[in-house]
């Protein structure tokens, strides 16, 4: 490969997906993700098991990302990794691996904030938004309304005060007896259910913030009142009604934020942006209100290293490098 090109290896290991990607001059040439199945039987991510699985996966995943991109490690310009937020043991695997590999190759390291990367996933494919735009980042750990002024200049203007939207999906799915992570399965079952069959509580939270813990309690109390066999008989309607409520909650504050900041470009990112109901609803709102809507491809919605490498490319252009003494951060604000 041309030695004048900027070639970045990105590594993501913040939760339960080990991922590596190669970005060449701002274009993602490979994105390889190994998802960990080991957590399914526990109904949630077990941090220690996640760290161990990352250790097993990281070498083959990085190897495959380089191979798929047709890049030799000696050609790399820099190595980027997720510094946080996330599970500390999981982050340690990616950060230690990235630092060691960069040291061996004598190239710079770039640290990436996972939540910034979810937002910049919109710059991987066409069409790309222009600044300023609003991004609703909805994942398993976060729900944020982000006003994006430039690649590396963004502000969280609203966020959840308790559970994240992904947690609302996963926890209510668990109450319905669905395996972890329940979000994608709940989405699938909701497709043939009636979204107005059951009504659940919606929060009253000031400003542009969210709350999902009340919905969780409302679903729990509702289910506890029912006779045996109720869930099995009404599963699709329950899924559709829960999904409908989560989307209504998300959209209410999104509309308020668009009005307040007078943006015309609106996007969704993070694992929950893979939800078919949410994707449909935001497209509809875009048509009704004249907004341009941006949604990443599925592989760049859930955790992936493509978004890490893409973010690192913008930091590389600013020569924003980290030093070898950098360490992971479980909590890391945008
Ligand atoms: O961004 P992500 O992959 O990881 C975190 O950074 O947390 O998001 C994972 C979350 C999980 O809660 C998962 O259930 C949810 O995204 N999710 C979905 C769908 N696909 C993933 N939730 C609803 N519908 C989906 N199709
Ligand atoms: Zn994420």
XYZ file of C-alpha atoms and ligand atoms in Angstrom:
361
model
C 0.000 0.000 0.000
C 1.052 3.597 -0.735
C 3.270 4.731 2.158
C 1.817 8.275 2.063
C -1.596 6.975 3.102
C -2.859 7.296 6.679
C -3.603 3.747 7.800
C -5.175 3.272 11.218
C -5.974 0.074 13.079
C -8.916 0.570 15.466
C -9.676 -1.734 18.400
C -12.924 -1.879 20.390
C -13.261 -3.950 23.579
C -15.450 -1.882 25.920
C -18.165 -4.458 26.604
C -18.814 -7.898 25.113
C -17.767 -7.461 21.467
C -14.132 -7.768 20.405
C -13.720 -5.767 17.226
C -10.918 -4.520 14.953
C -11.090 -2.346 11.849
C -8.762 -0.680 9.377
C -9.312 2.872 8.153
C -7.318 4.128 5.165
C -7.466 7.884 4.527
C -10.863 8.113 6.227
C -12.366 5.053 4.570
C -13.143 1.836 6.448
C -11.661 -1.134 4.561
C -12.430 -3.828 7.119
C -14.517 -4.286 10.256
C -14.333 -7.616 12.076
C -16.373 -8.294 15.220
C -16.423 -11.388 17.445
C -19.504 -11.380 19.668
C -19.330 -13.277 22.933
C -21.963 -15.970 23.357
C -20.706 -16.981 26.822
C -22.989 -14.447 28.606
C -26.291 -15.791 27.268
C -26.777 -18.395 30.002
C -26.259 -15.738 32.727
C -28.852 -13.299 31.353
C -26.345 -10.422 31.179
C -22.674 -9.596 30.587
C -20.363 -11.165 33.194
C -17.372 -8.784 33.325
C -14.675 -11.348 34.158
C -15.856 -13.713 31.420
C -15.919 -10.782 28.979
C -12.264 -9.908 29.730
C -11.172 -13.506 29.233
C -13.074 -13.812 25.953
C -11.498 -10.541 24.719
C -8.062 -12.014 25.446
C -8.883 -15.086 23.369
C -10.418 -13.095 20.502
C -8.141 -10.110 20.106
C -5.257 -11.666 18.146
C -7.411 -13.486 15.532
C -9.777 -10.491 15.200
C -6.909 -8.014 14.601
C -5.258 -10.462 12.183
C -8.450 -10.822 10.170
C -9.089 -7.050 10.079
C -5.588 -6.477 8.639
C -5.978 -9.336 6.155
C -9.450 -8.211 4.997
C -8.099 -4.702 4.373
C -5.010 -6.008 2.563
C -2.761 -4.173 5.011
C 0.490 -5.394 6.647
C 1.047 -4.326 10.255
C 4.312 -2.618 9.235
C 2.244 -0.268 7.031
C 0.148 1.083 9.921
C 0.412 4.811 10.708
C -1.193 4.552 14.173
C -3.169 2.254 16.463
C -6.380 3.444 18.104
C -8.388 1.867 20.891
C -11.431 2.596 23.040
C -10.265 4.220 26.267
C -13.771 4.269 27.809
C -16.496 4.303 28.947
C -17.015 0.588 29.518
C -16.109 -2.405 31.661
C -12.640 -1.807 33.057
C -11.388 -5.385 32.567
C -12.631 -5.439 28.969
C -11.109 -2.028 28.219
C -7.787 -3.176 29.701
C -7.464 -5.895 27.062
C -7.857 -3.497 24.112
C -5.752 -0.717 25.631
C -2.892 -3.042 26.659
C -2.904 -4.817 23.315
C -3.018 -1.538 21.362
C -0.243 0.064 23.393
C 2.030 -2.995 23.117
C 1.503 -3.338 19.373
C 2.163 0.390 18.810
C 5.297 0.206 20.933
C 6.597 -2.778 18.950
C 5.901 -1.004 15.635
C 7.137 2.359 16.947
C 3.973 4.201 15.860
C 1.640 6.595 17.730
C -1.409 5.578 19.747
C -4.785 7.298 19.629
C -7.373 7.013 22.411
C -11.058 7.125 21.511
C -14.156 7.868 23.590
C -16.689 5.132 22.762
C -19.662 7.560 22.842
C -17.954 10.030 20.488
C -17.251 7.083 18.184
C -20.935 6.012 18.115
C -21.757 9.538 16.864
C -18.973 9.585 14.259
C -20.153 6.225 12.867
C -22.282 8.476 10.625
C -19.167 9.429 8.684
C -18.322 5.876 7.622
C -20.861 5.676 4.787
C -22.745 8.018 2.471
C -24.839 10.090 2.945
C -22.911 11.924 5.644
C -24.526 14.609 7.821
C -23.153 18.148 7.858
C -22.597 20.254 10.964
C -24.414 21.028 13.159
C -26.577 17.949 13.545
C -28.346 16.186 16.393
C -27.533 12.598 17.302
C -29.645 10.467 19.613
C -27.196 7.838 20.843
C -29.066 4.891 22.278
C -27.061 1.939 23.540
C -27.015 -0.642 26.308
C -25.326 1.726 28.743
C -26.194 5.220 27.477
C -28.997 7.385 26.134
C -27.731 10.777 25.015
C -28.934 13.673 22.904
C -25.753 15.044 21.383
C -25.424 18.341 19.547
C -22.599 17.760 17.071
C -20.822 20.956 16.006
C -17.772 19.376 14.411
C -16.042 15.972 14.254
C -14.446 16.419 17.641
C -16.655 19.153 19.059
C -19.910 17.855 20.509
C -22.071 18.509 23.548
C -24.455 16.241 25.451
C -27.626 18.345 25.836
C -29.813 15.634 27.357
C -29.344 12.149 28.816
C -30.950 9.479 30.933
C -31.052 9.981 34.675
C -31.310 6.218 35.335
C -31.536 3.249 32.907
C -30.472 3.463 29.269
C -32.931 2.720 26.444
C -31.064 -0.544 25.680
C -31.425 -1.574 29.320
C -35.162 -0.854 29.124
C -35.369 -3.235 26.154
C -33.186 -5.907 27.774
C -34.755 -5.785 31.239
C -38.372 -5.845 30.046
C -37.480 -8.614 27.572
C -36.080 -10.595 30.501
C -39.414 -10.168 32.350
C -41.080 -11.721 29.309
C -38.705 -14.670 29.554
C -36.623 -13.736 26.493
C -32.880 -14.574 26.483
C -30.159 -11.880 26.815
C -29.735 -9.518 25.033
C -33.491 -9.206 24.685
C -33.575 -6.043 22.532
C -33.166 -7.651 19.091
C -35.614 -10.481 19.884
C -38.204 -8.111 21.327
C -37.880 -6.096 18.088
C -38.534 -9.237 16.012
C -41.598 -10.321 18.018
C -43.003 -6.760 18.055
C -43.343 -6.849 14.261
C -46.490 -8.982 14.460
C -47.935 -7.454 17.634
C -50.341 -4.599 18.340
C -48.413 -1.589 19.725
C -51.562 -0.168 21.303
C -52.664 -3.385 23.045
C -51.243 -2.381 26.437
C -50.423 1.000 27.984
C -47.351 1.531 30.163
C -46.187 4.502 32.234
C -44.290 7.311 30.568
C -41.911 9.430 32.632
C -42.190 13.103 33.483
C -38.600 14.297 33.559
C -37.638 17.965 33.166
C -35.510 19.472 30.393
C -34.125 17.208 27.697
C -33.441 14.284 30.002
C -34.797 10.747 29.947
C -35.842 8.158 32.487
C -36.610 4.492 31.824
C -36.782 2.994 35.308
C -40.506 3.852 35.690
C -41.377 1.963 32.521
C -39.529 -1.088 33.811
C -41.502 -1.001 37.092
C -44.756 -0.385 35.257
C -44.225 -3.477 33.069
C -43.249 -5.565 36.115
C -46.350 -4.594 38.152
C -48.590 -5.109 35.136
C -47.231 -8.620 34.553
C -47.486 -9.538 38.233
C -51.244 -8.825 38.142
C -51.921 -11.249 35.275
C -52.964 -14.891 35.310
C -50.626 -17.733 34.413
C -50.051 -18.129 30.703
C -50.759 -14.434 30.004
C -47.258 -13.692 28.697
C -47.259 -16.681 26.323
C -50.697 -15.751 24.965
C -49.889 -12.069 24.484
C -46.148 -12.112 23.814
C -46.177 -10.274 20.482
C -48.598 -7.603 21.705
C -46.532 -7.114 24.872
C -43.321 -6.714 22.826
C -44.995 -4.295 20.406
C -46.505 -2.209 23.257
C -43.213 -2.013 25.188
C -41.273 -1.090 22.044
C -43.900 1.519 21.131
C -43.630 3.116 24.601
C -39.806 3.230 24.527
C -39.876 4.847 21.069
C -42.527 7.386 22.160
C -40.379 8.346 25.164
C -37.267 8.677 22.961
C -39.007 10.749 20.279
C -40.691 13.218 22.668
C -37.375 14.660 23.895
C -35.768 14.351 20.471
C -38.485 16.604 18.987
C -38.058 19.058 21.872
C -34.286 19.173 21.253
C -34.661 19.709 17.498
C -37.002 22.644 18.224
C -34.714 24.141 20.835
C -31.523 23.989 18.766
C -33.228 24.500 15.377
C -31.284 21.715 13.652
C -32.556 20.171 10.427
C -30.313 17.107 10.399
C -31.190 14.378 12.830
C -29.506 11.033 13.406
C -29.647 7.969 15.620
C -26.687 5.816 16.670
C -25.766 3.010 19.098
C -27.102 -0.521 19.474
C -30.764 0.460 19.852
C -30.634 2.350 16.530
C -30.722 -1.148 14.997
C -34.352 -1.341 16.204
C -36.701 -1.539 13.233
C -39.529 0.364 14.973
C -37.215 3.241 15.918
C -35.728 3.399 12.403
C -39.203 3.549 10.881
C -40.462 6.162 13.340
C -37.533 8.520 12.826
C -37.861 8.271 9.034
C -41.564 9.171 9.380
C -40.781 12.131 11.634
C -38.150 13.263 9.132
C -40.712 13.284 6.317
C -43.332 15.086 8.443
C -40.961 17.784 9.694
C -38.582 18.175 6.759
C -35.537 16.826 8.636
C -32.733 14.934 6.929
C -32.367 11.601 8.725
C -29.126 9.628 9.148
C -28.933 6.042 10.410
C -25.748 3.944 10.290
C -25.634 0.525 8.628
C -26.456 -2.261 11.121
C -22.801 -3.285 11.574
C -21.953 0.294 12.653
C -24.951 0.672 15.041
C -23.921 -1.960 17.574
C -20.398 -1.930 19.034
C -17.753 -2.033 16.311
C -14.177 -0.933 15.713
C -15.050 0.796 12.425
C -16.344 3.764 14.411
C -13.195 3.717 16.577
C -10.862 3.778 13.555
C -12.990 6.478 11.872
C -12.865 8.714 14.979
C -9.135 8.085 15.297
C -8.646 9.285 11.715
C -9.951 12.762 12.680
C -7.731 12.772 15.765
C -4.777 11.712 13.587
C -5.371 14.728 11.319
C -5.024 16.896 14.461
C -1.916 14.899 15.505
C -3.793 14.184 18.734
C -1.774 11.266 20.084
C -1.651 9.671 23.528
C 1.400 8.498 25.445
C 2.212 4.994 26.696
C 1.145 5.853 30.261
C -2.495 6.275 29.243
C -4.979 4.005 31.051
C -8.611 2.965 30.474
C -11.499 4.856 32.067
C -14.689 3.025 33.076
C -16.439 6.412 33.208
C -15.566 8.845 30.471
C -17.656 11.870 29.529
C -17.843 13.198 25.956
O -24.150 0.074 21.381
P -24.292 -1.329 21.859
O -23.979 -2.443 20.910
O -23.442 -1.579 23.142
C -23.279 -0.638 24.145
O -22.411 0.269 23.982
O -24.053 -0.742 25.134
O -25.809 -1.482 22.369
C -26.290 -2.699 22.882
C -27.766 -2.541 23.190
C -28.370 -3.732 23.939
O -29.150 -3.238 25.004
C -29.261 -4.397 22.881
O -30.371 -5.078 23.410
C -29.683 -3.207 22.081
O -28.522 -2.408 21.972
N -30.164 -3.581 20.746
C -31.465 -3.466 20.370
C -31.545 -3.958 19.037
N -30.287 -4.368 18.659
C -29.462 -4.114 19.720
N -32.525 -2.984 21.031
C -33.715 -2.994 20.376
N -33.876 -3.458 19.118
C -32.824 -3.954 18.426
N -32.980 -4.402 17.182
Zn -21.695 1.074 22.349
